[in-house]
């Protein structure tokens, strides 16, 4: 290698769904790609700890990156799943009002969703809800026929396979510890599992490090607070419904949205298992242990729309942590998808705050990122 000359066109930091989709998008454009991941396997963090819902685009301000990438991403992912046989299903979803005062929220979501491009949204009354979902009680609901579920791991693997098929390399157990701007690109310092530090020179960098993305931005020399890139991790626990419990749903059921999340909702996985969550609590440390003492609070929240649910039908399942840009009590924050030429970092793309609907949006974010560094 000639010192300082790029060994790869693009280094992608992080092998979650966003990093892998981005690697595939660059590989499709015949760029050489290295994905650097600190764990010993792909998709070990937020990607494997979500509700696996392909959102229709109800919740995000029209024109926002969340809205645009969600709607475009769902279309791309549905097409991809159909083409490659990745498990996915359009289940449809009900957002339920359990109090007449919540009906105006449904109206607002319908307006926003329709403007964002979510198709077929319809407000239905209590009887229609009961005939669709006999276990659910609601005064009205917003029905979203386009919402669905996907096997997030199979989808992640499909992006990895596509990227590797086009020559991309994946370095596991490799943590990025330093980033230096050099002429014509960047030098990454990468520490492997043995503690050995090596360096990689690349023309462009994509920071798809999820919960670590603010730290990566700081390693590149950015003032995270001045840029507005500081993350506020927000944990969500899930509880599973006991097999055999006499509660049936065949669509996803959500309450009206809560402050830091979408409210404790009922989702199905592709095996038909019902799980509830996530709640939302800002945390200092990244523990994925589910707080079993929250069972009563979960059951009480769920009983608002599934009145027959009993506390002892719930058992702790798993937890995820949202990489949120909005701190407690703060309003809407959009995804950061930024090529940083204006901050002196040409060819460096930051993806920060990729919380929900990041799984749905991943394929569209990836294509956009590949177009942002088209000159590499
Ligand atoms: C509870 C919960 C529920 C959700 N539900 C949904 C949903 O139903 N639908 C939806 O669309 N979205 C949902 N989301 C959001 C979605 O899961 C995320 O937006 C998406 O998975 C983010 O993917 P990612 O690749 O950006 O991050 P991650 O999957 O976290 O991947 C980032 C990767 O970067 C690696 N990394 C970090 N730092 C370094 C470093 N220094 N060196 C090397 N590697 C590093 C990490 O190890 C990790 O593998 C949910 C999120 C949460 C928390």
Short mmCIF file of C-alpha atoms and ligand atoms in Angstrom, two decimals:
data_model
loop_
_atom_site.label_atom_id
_atom_site.label_comp_id
_atom_site.label_asym_id
_atom_site.label_seq_id
_atom_site.Cartn_x
_atom_site.Cartn_y
_atom_site.Cartn_z
CA UNK A 1 0.00 0.00 0.00
CA UNK A 2 1.20 3.53 -0.76
CA UNK A 3 1.11 5.48 2.55
CA UNK A 4 -1.96 7.70 2.77
CA UNK A 5 -3.56 6.25 -0.37
CA UNK A 6 -7.09 4.89 0.31
CA UNK A 7 -7.27 1.13 0.74
CA UNK A 8 -11.04 1.28 0.35
CA UNK A 9 -13.44 3.82 -1.09
CA UNK A 10 -15.85 3.75 1.83
CA UNK A 11 -15.56 2.62 5.45
CA UNK A 12 -18.93 2.05 7.09
CA UNK A 13 -18.78 2.09 10.90
CA UNK A 14 -21.44 -0.22 12.33
CA UNK A 15 -23.05 -3.41 11.03
CA UNK A 16 -26.63 -2.75 12.06
CA UNK A 17 -29.38 -2.58 9.47
CA UNK A 18 -28.44 0.97 8.43
CA UNK A 19 -24.72 0.27 8.01
CA UNK A 20 -25.37 -2.97 6.12
CA UNK A 21 -27.96 -1.38 3.81
CA UNK A 22 -25.50 1.45 3.18
CA UNK A 23 -22.69 -1.00 2.41
CA UNK A 24 -24.97 -2.73 -0.10
CA UNK A 25 -25.92 0.61 -1.69
CA UNK A 26 -22.25 1.55 -2.19
CA UNK A 27 -21.33 -1.94 -3.38
CA UNK A 28 -24.13 -1.70 -5.96
CA UNK A 29 -22.34 1.41 -7.25
CA UNK A 30 -19.14 -0.61 -7.53
CA UNK A 31 -17.39 1.19 -4.67
CA UNK A 32 -15.03 -0.85 -2.52
CA UNK A 33 -16.47 -1.04 1.00
CA UNK A 34 -15.25 -2.11 4.43
CA UNK A 35 -17.80 -2.49 7.23
CA UNK A 36 -16.23 -2.21 10.69
CA UNK A 37 -18.20 -3.70 13.60
CA UNK A 38 -17.16 -4.00 17.24
CA UNK A 39 -19.24 -7.11 18.03
CA UNK A 40 -18.57 -10.65 16.85
CA UNK A 41 -21.69 -10.72 14.65
CA UNK A 42 -23.90 -8.31 12.73
CA UNK A 43 -27.01 -6.55 14.08
CA UNK A 44 -26.29 -7.21 17.76
CA UNK A 45 -27.57 -3.85 19.05
CA UNK A 46 -30.71 -1.84 18.24
CA UNK A 47 -31.50 -3.69 15.02
CA UNK A 48 -32.09 -6.95 16.92
CA UNK A 49 -34.09 -5.21 19.68
CA UNK A 50 -36.91 -3.49 17.83
CA UNK A 51 -40.59 -4.26 17.27
CA UNK A 52 -39.72 -5.33 13.68
CA UNK A 53 -42.55 -3.19 12.35
CA UNK A 54 -42.51 -1.74 8.84
CA UNK A 55 -44.13 1.58 9.61
CA UNK A 56 -46.48 3.33 7.18
CA UNK A 57 -45.42 6.88 8.19
CA UNK A 58 -48.13 8.16 10.55
CA UNK A 59 -46.15 9.91 13.23
CA UNK A 60 -43.57 12.19 11.65
CA UNK A 61 -43.95 15.80 10.52
CA UNK A 62 -44.53 16.00 6.76
CA UNK A 63 -41.33 16.80 4.92
CA UNK A 64 -39.10 15.49 7.73
CA UNK A 65 -36.40 12.93 6.99
CA UNK A 66 -38.22 10.48 9.25
CA UNK A 67 -41.38 10.80 7.13
CA UNK A 68 -39.67 10.68 3.74
CA UNK A 69 -37.24 7.85 4.49
CA UNK A 70 -39.93 5.84 6.29
CA UNK A 71 -42.37 5.86 3.38
CA UNK A 72 -39.70 5.32 0.72
CA UNK A 73 -37.91 2.71 2.84
CA UNK A 74 -41.01 0.63 3.46
CA UNK A 75 -41.70 0.42 -0.26
CA UNK A 76 -38.13 -0.65 -0.99
CA UNK A 77 -38.08 -3.20 1.82
CA UNK A 78 -41.42 -4.71 0.85
CA UNK A 79 -40.19 -5.09 -2.71
CA UNK A 80 -36.90 -6.58 -1.47
CA UNK A 81 -38.63 -9.06 0.84
CA UNK A 82 -40.95 -10.21 -1.97
CA UNK A 83 -38.04 -10.56 -4.41
CA UNK A 84 -35.65 -12.38 -2.06
CA UNK A 85 -38.12 -14.39 0.01
CA UNK A 86 -37.33 -12.53 3.26
CA UNK A 87 -40.07 -13.20 5.82
CA UNK A 88 -42.40 -10.19 6.02
CA UNK A 89 -46.15 -9.67 6.20
CA UNK A 90 -48.57 -6.76 5.82
CA UNK A 91 -50.53 -7.31 9.01
CA UNK A 92 -52.21 -3.91 9.10
CA UNK A 93 -52.39 -1.88 12.28
CA UNK A 94 -54.97 -0.23 14.52
CA UNK A 95 -54.14 2.88 16.52
CA UNK A 96 -56.86 2.80 19.15
CA UNK A 97 -58.59 5.61 21.05
CA UNK A 98 -59.82 4.26 24.37
CA UNK A 99 -61.27 7.61 25.44
CA UNK A 100 -63.38 9.99 23.31
CA UNK A 101 -60.80 12.75 23.95
CA UNK A 102 -58.22 10.70 22.00
CA UNK A 103 -60.26 10.62 18.79
CA UNK A 104 -58.85 13.96 17.70
CA UNK A 105 -55.36 12.42 17.90
CA UNK A 106 -56.50 9.77 15.41
CA UNK A 107 -57.76 12.51 13.10
CA UNK A 108 -54.40 14.25 13.34
CA UNK A 109 -52.47 11.04 12.63
CA UNK A 110 -54.70 10.33 9.63
CA UNK A 111 -54.04 13.81 8.23
CA UNK A 112 -50.29 13.60 8.81
CA UNK A 113 -50.03 10.03 7.56
CA UNK A 114 -51.96 10.77 4.39
CA UNK A 115 -49.77 13.79 3.72
CA UNK A 116 -46.69 11.63 4.26
CA UNK A 117 -47.90 9.06 1.72
CA UNK A 118 -49.26 6.30 3.97
CA UNK A 119 -52.00 4.68 1.93
CA UNK A 120 -55.55 3.59 2.83
CA UNK A 121 -55.81 5.25 6.27
CA UNK A 122 -59.32 5.08 7.66
CA UNK A 123 -60.96 5.93 10.97
CA UNK A 124 -63.36 3.23 12.10
CA UNK A 125 -65.85 3.08 14.98
CA UNK A 126 -66.09 0.83 18.03
CA UNK A 127 -68.18 -1.83 16.29
CA UNK A 128 -65.83 -2.11 13.34
CA UNK A 129 -62.90 -2.44 15.77
CA UNK A 130 -64.71 -5.21 17.64
CA UNK A 131 -65.48 -7.09 14.45
CA UNK A 132 -61.86 -6.87 13.25
CA UNK A 133 -60.31 -7.59 16.66
CA UNK A 134 -62.79 -9.09 19.18
CA UNK A 135 -60.28 -8.91 22.08
CA UNK A 136 -59.76 -5.15 21.63
CA UNK A 137 -61.87 -2.42 23.23
CA UNK A 138 -61.79 1.06 21.72
CA UNK A 139 -64.14 3.95 21.04
CA UNK A 140 -62.56 4.36 17.59
CA UNK A 141 -59.38 3.43 15.75
CA UNK A 142 -57.20 4.54 12.88
CA UNK A 143 -56.72 1.57 10.56
CA UNK A 144 -53.46 1.51 8.61
CA UNK A 145 -53.57 -1.36 6.10
CA UNK A 146 -50.00 -0.78 4.85
CA UNK A 147 -48.22 -1.39 8.18
CA UNK A 148 -46.47 -4.73 8.46
CA UNK A 149 -43.75 -6.80 10.11
CA UNK A 150 -40.41 -8.10 8.90
CA UNK A 151 -37.69 -10.46 10.04
CA UNK A 152 -35.05 -7.82 10.83
CA UNK A 153 -32.22 -10.34 11.05
CA UNK A 154 -33.02 -11.93 7.69
CA UNK A 155 -33.25 -8.46 6.17
CA UNK A 156 -29.87 -7.51 7.67
CA UNK A 157 -28.31 -10.72 6.34
CA UNK A 158 -29.71 -9.97 2.88
CA UNK A 159 -27.93 -6.59 2.80
CA UNK A 160 -24.71 -8.20 4.02
CA UNK A 161 -24.96 -10.91 1.35
CA UNK A 162 -25.56 -8.33 -1.36
CA UNK A 163 -22.64 -6.19 -0.20
CA UNK A 164 -20.24 -9.14 0.16
CA UNK A 165 -21.39 -10.52 -3.19
CA UNK A 166 -20.18 -7.27 -4.74
CA UNK A 167 -16.83 -7.47 -2.93
CA UNK A 168 -17.46 -5.62 0.35
CA UNK A 169 -15.57 -6.81 3.42
CA UNK A 170 -16.88 -7.11 6.98
CA UNK A 171 -14.44 -6.76 9.87
CA UNK A 172 -16.02 -8.10 13.07
CA UNK A 173 -14.62 -7.61 16.62
CA UNK A 174 -13.18 -4.37 15.32
CA UNK A 175 -13.90 -1.19 17.23
CA UNK A 176 -13.15 2.21 15.73
CA UNK A 177 -11.08 4.09 18.31
CA UNK A 178 -9.72 7.02 16.32
CA UNK A 179 -10.43 9.00 13.15
CA UNK A 180 -7.89 11.24 11.49
CA UNK A 181 -8.59 13.51 8.53
CA UNK A 182 -5.77 13.13 6.00
CA UNK A 183 -5.27 14.36 2.45
CA UNK A 184 -7.85 12.65 0.23
CA UNK A 185 -9.70 10.86 3.01
CA UNK A 186 -9.50 9.47 6.51
CA UNK A 187 -7.36 7.14 8.59
CA UNK A 188 -9.36 5.01 11.03
CA UNK A 189 -7.69 3.45 14.07
CA UNK A 190 -9.34 0.11 14.71
CA UNK A 191 -8.84 -2.11 17.77
CA UNK A 192 -9.49 -5.83 17.39
CA UNK A 193 -10.53 -8.31 20.09
CA UNK A 194 -6.89 -8.99 21.08
CA UNK A 195 -6.29 -5.31 21.67
CA UNK A 196 -4.19 -4.93 18.52
CA UNK A 197 -4.66 -1.54 16.92
CA UNK A 198 -4.35 -1.22 13.15
CA UNK A 199 -5.25 1.52 10.73
CA UNK A 200 -7.35 1.68 7.60
CA UNK A 201 -7.22 4.49 5.06
CA UNK A 202 -10.44 5.27 3.21
CA UNK A 203 -11.72 8.02 0.94
CA UNK A 204 -15.11 8.32 2.69
CA UNK A 205 -16.61 7.32 6.04
CA UNK A 206 -20.20 6.57 6.98
CA UNK A 207 -20.91 6.79 10.69
CA UNK A 208 -23.72 4.24 11.16
CA UNK A 209 -22.71 3.46 14.74
CA UNK A 210 -26.19 3.70 16.28
CA UNK A 211 -25.88 4.28 20.01
CA UNK A 212 -22.16 5.02 19.44
CA UNK A 213 -22.72 7.53 16.64
CA UNK A 214 -22.26 10.66 18.76
CA UNK A 215 -18.95 9.25 20.02
CA UNK A 216 -17.82 8.54 16.45
CA UNK A 217 -18.73 12.10 15.43
CA UNK A 218 -16.61 13.34 18.35
CA UNK A 219 -13.69 11.11 17.28
CA UNK A 220 -13.84 12.83 13.89
CA UNK A 221 -13.27 16.11 15.70
CA UNK A 222 -16.82 17.48 15.82
CA UNK A 223 -18.17 19.30 18.85
CA UNK A 224 -21.15 17.04 19.45
CA UNK A 225 -23.07 19.54 21.57
CA UNK A 226 -22.54 22.44 19.18
CA UNK A 227 -23.67 20.24 16.26
CA UNK A 228 -26.72 18.99 18.18
CA UNK A 229 -25.54 15.37 17.91
CA UNK A 230 -25.57 14.43 21.62
CA UNK A 231 -27.57 11.23 22.13
CA UNK A 232 -29.93 10.57 25.05
CA UNK A 233 -30.36 6.77 25.29
CA UNK A 234 -33.95 5.84 26.05
CA UNK A 235 -34.70 2.26 27.03
CA UNK A 236 -37.79 0.25 26.20
CA UNK A 237 -38.73 -3.08 27.79
CA UNK A 238 -40.92 -5.74 26.19
CA UNK A 239 -43.12 -8.36 27.83
CA UNK A 240 -44.36 -11.48 26.04
CA UNK A 241 -47.87 -12.91 26.26
CA UNK A 242 -47.94 -16.41 27.72
CA UNK A 243 -48.62 -19.08 25.10
CA UNK A 244 -52.19 -20.25 25.50
CA UNK A 245 -53.44 -16.99 27.07
CA UNK A 246 -56.92 -16.35 25.62
CA UNK A 247 -56.03 -13.09 23.85
CA UNK A 248 -56.01 -13.04 20.07
CA UNK A 249 -55.05 -10.28 17.69
CA UNK A 250 -54.30 -10.55 14.01
CA UNK A 251 -53.22 -6.93 13.48
CA UNK A 252 -50.79 -4.72 15.37
CA UNK A 253 -52.56 -2.66 18.05
CA UNK A 254 -51.13 0.66 19.23
CA UNK A 255 -52.47 3.17 21.74
CA UNK A 256 -52.26 6.85 20.78
CA UNK A 257 -48.56 7.88 20.92
CA UNK A 258 -46.86 8.74 24.22
CA UNK A 259 -44.21 11.42 24.86
CA UNK A 260 -40.94 9.54 24.17
CA UNK A 261 -42.29 6.58 22.19
CA UNK A 262 -45.31 5.15 20.47
CA UNK A 263 -46.90 3.81 23.67
CA UNK A 264 -46.94 0.18 24.88
CA UNK A 265 -48.29 -1.56 21.82
CA UNK A 266 -49.15 -5.13 20.90
CA UNK A 267 -47.14 -6.57 18.06
CA UNK A 268 -46.95 -9.94 16.44
CA UNK A 269 -43.82 -11.64 15.28
CA UNK A 270 -43.77 -13.74 12.15
CA UNK A 271 -44.40 -16.86 14.22
CA UNK A 272 -47.65 -15.33 15.55
CA UNK A 273 -46.30 -14.68 19.06
CA UNK A 274 -47.73 -11.58 20.75
CA UNK A 275 -45.44 -9.20 22.62
CA UNK A 276 -46.04 -5.85 24.27
CA UNK A 277 -43.80 -2.82 24.47
CA UNK A 278 -41.69 -0.85 24.47
CA UNK A 279 -42.14 1.59 27.31
CA UNK A 280 -39.74 4.53 27.46
CA UNK A 281 -37.21 5.50 30.13
CA UNK A 282 -34.09 7.62 29.69
CA UNK A 283 -31.05 5.70 30.98
CA UNK A 284 -27.41 6.41 31.81
CA UNK A 285 -26.03 2.91 31.27
CA UNK A 286 -26.62 0.43 28.46
CA UNK A 287 -28.14 -2.55 30.27
CA UNK A 288 -30.54 -4.73 28.30
CA UNK A 289 -31.99 -6.42 31.38
CA UNK A 290 -35.79 -6.22 31.47
CA UNK A 291 -37.17 -4.73 34.67
CA UNK A 292 -39.62 -7.45 35.76
CA UNK A 293 -41.15 -5.13 38.37
CA UNK A 294 -42.76 -3.17 35.53
CA UNK A 295 -45.17 -6.00 34.78
CA UNK A 296 -48.13 -4.45 36.66
CA UNK A 297 -47.63 -1.09 34.97
CA UNK A 298 -47.44 -2.83 31.58
CA UNK A 299 -50.58 -4.84 32.25
CA UNK A 300 -52.49 -1.73 33.36
CA UNK A 301 -51.49 0.15 30.19
CA UNK A 302 -52.41 -2.80 27.96
CA UNK A 303 -55.77 -3.38 29.70
CA UNK A 304 -56.91 0.01 28.36
CA UNK A 305 -57.29 -1.69 24.96
CA UNK A 306 -57.20 -5.41 25.88
CA UNK A 307 -59.43 -5.36 28.98
CA UNK A 308 -59.27 -9.11 29.71
CA UNK A 309 -55.48 -9.22 30.03
CA UNK A 310 -54.22 -10.58 33.36
CA UNK A 311 -50.90 -9.57 34.94
CA UNK A 312 -49.69 -13.16 35.18
CA UNK A 313 -50.02 -13.67 31.41
CA UNK A 314 -47.00 -11.38 30.90
CA UNK A 315 -43.37 -12.39 31.22
CA UNK A 316 -40.21 -10.27 30.69
CA UNK A 317 -38.99 -10.65 27.12
CA UNK A 318 -36.25 -8.31 25.85
CA UNK A 319 -35.25 -4.65 25.83
CA UNK A 320 -33.94 -2.15 23.31
CA UNK A 321 -32.36 1.28 23.65
CA UNK A 322 -33.36 4.17 21.39
CA UNK A 323 -30.52 6.45 20.23
CA UNK A 324 -32.59 9.59 20.78
CA UNK A 325 -31.51 13.12 20.01
CA UNK A 326 -34.42 14.56 22.00
CA UNK A 327 -33.77 14.58 25.73
CA UNK A 328 -36.53 14.28 28.35
CA UNK A 329 -39.37 16.72 27.65
CA UNK A 330 -37.87 17.94 24.38
CA UNK A 331 -39.94 18.01 21.20
CA UNK A 332 -39.52 16.30 17.84
CA UNK A 333 -35.97 15.73 16.58
CA UNK A 334 -35.36 14.47 13.08
CA UNK A 335 -32.78 11.93 11.90
CA UNK A 336 -29.37 13.48 11.27
CA UNK A 337 -28.25 12.37 7.80
CA UNK A 338 -25.41 14.78 7.09
CA UNK A 339 -22.44 14.89 4.75
CA UNK A 340 -20.05 17.08 6.68
CA UNK A 341 -18.18 19.08 3.99
CA UNK A 342 -19.47 22.31 5.55
CA UNK A 343 -17.69 21.34 8.79
CA UNK A 344 -14.44 20.56 7.01
CA UNK A 345 -15.04 16.81 6.76
CA UNK A 346 -15.68 16.15 3.05
CA UNK A 347 -16.87 12.61 2.41
CA UNK A 348 -17.77 12.00 6.08
CA UNK A 349 -21.44 11.16 6.60
CA UNK A 350 -23.00 11.21 10.04
CA UNK A 351 -26.12 9.17 10.72
CA UNK A 352 -27.13 10.17 14.23
CA UNK A 353 -30.39 9.72 16.10
CA UNK A 354 -31.55 6.85 13.89
CA UNK A 355 -34.28 5.70 16.24
CA UNK A 356 -37.69 4.45 15.07
CA UNK A 357 -38.58 4.27 12.17
CA UNK A 358 -34.93 3.54 11.36
CA UNK A 359 -35.49 -0.11 10.49
CA UNK A 360 -38.22 0.83 8.01
CA UNK A 361 -36.21 3.77 6.69
CA UNK A 362 -32.88 1.92 6.37
CA UNK A 363 -33.03 1.08 2.66
CA UNK A 364 -33.96 4.65 1.70
CA UNK A 365 -31.37 6.24 4.02
CA UNK A 366 -28.75 3.95 2.46
CA UNK A 367 -29.49 5.00 -1.10
CA UNK A 368 -29.49 8.64 -0.11
CA UNK A 369 -26.12 8.27 1.64
CA UNK A 370 -24.62 6.58 -1.42
CA UNK A 371 -25.76 9.56 -3.50
CA UNK A 372 -24.27 12.05 -0.99
CA UNK A 373 -20.75 10.75 -1.54
CA UNK A 374 -21.17 9.99 -5.21
CA UNK A 375 -17.84 11.60 -6.10
CA UNK A 376 -15.73 9.05 -4.18
C1 LIG B 1 -37.24 -0.53 21.42
C2 LIG B 1 -37.11 -0.17 19.98
C3 LIG B 1 -38.13 -0.51 19.07
C4 LIG B 1 -38.01 -0.15 17.73
N1 LIG B 1 -38.99 -0.54 16.86
C5 LIG B 1 -38.87 -0.22 15.55
C6 LIG B 1 -39.84 -0.66 14.62
O1 LIG B 1 -40.76 -1.40 14.96
N2 LIG B 1 -39.73 -0.26 13.33
C7 LIG B 1 -38.71 0.54 12.90
O2 LIG B 1 -38.68 0.91 11.73
N3 LIG B 1 -37.73 0.93 13.77
C8 LIG B 1 -37.79 0.56 15.07
N4 LIG B 1 -36.82 0.92 15.93
C9 LIG B 1 -35.67 1.66 15.43
C10 LIG B 1 -34.69 0.73 14.72
O3 LIG B 1 -34.53 -0.47 15.44
C11 LIG B 1 -33.34 1.45 14.58
O4 LIG B 1 -33.57 2.72 14.02
C12 LIG B 1 -32.37 0.69 13.71
O5 LIG B 1 -32.25 -0.65 14.09
C13 LIG B 1 -31.03 1.38 13.79
O6 LIG B 1 -30.09 0.64 13.07
P1 LIG B 1 -28.59 1.09 13.07
O7 LIG B 1 -27.89 0.25 12.09
O8 LIG B 1 -28.53 2.58 12.90
O9 LIG B 1 -28.09 0.86 14.57
P2 LIG B 1 -27.62 -0.48 15.30
O10 LIG B 1 -28.43 -1.64 14.95
O11 LIG B 1 -27.51 -0.14 16.75
O12 LIG B 1 -26.18 -0.71 14.71
C14 LIG B 1 -25.08 0.12 15.04
C15 LIG B 1 -23.85 -0.75 15.07
O13 LIG B 1 -22.71 0.09 15.24
C16 LIG B 1 -21.77 -0.63 16.03
N5 LIG B 1 -20.80 0.30 16.61
C17 LIG B 1 -21.04 1.31 17.47
N6 LIG B 1 -19.88 1.94 17.77
C18 LIG B 1 -18.91 1.31 17.08
C19 LIG B 1 -17.49 1.50 16.98
N7 LIG B 1 -16.84 2.45 17.68
N8 LIG B 1 -16.77 0.66 16.17
C20 LIG B 1 -17.41 -0.33 15.47
N9 LIG B 1 -18.74 -0.56 15.55
C21 LIG B 1 -19.47 0.26 16.33
C22 LIG B 1 -22.65 -1.31 17.07
O14 LIG B 1 -21.99 -2.40 17.68
C23 LIG B 1 -23.85 -1.72 16.24
O15 LIG B 1 -23.74 -3.04 15.74
C24 LIG B 1 -36.89 0.57 17.28
C25 LIG B 1 -35.86 0.89 18.19
C26 LIG B 1 -35.97 0.52 19.51
C27 LIG B 1 -34.86 0.85 20.47
#
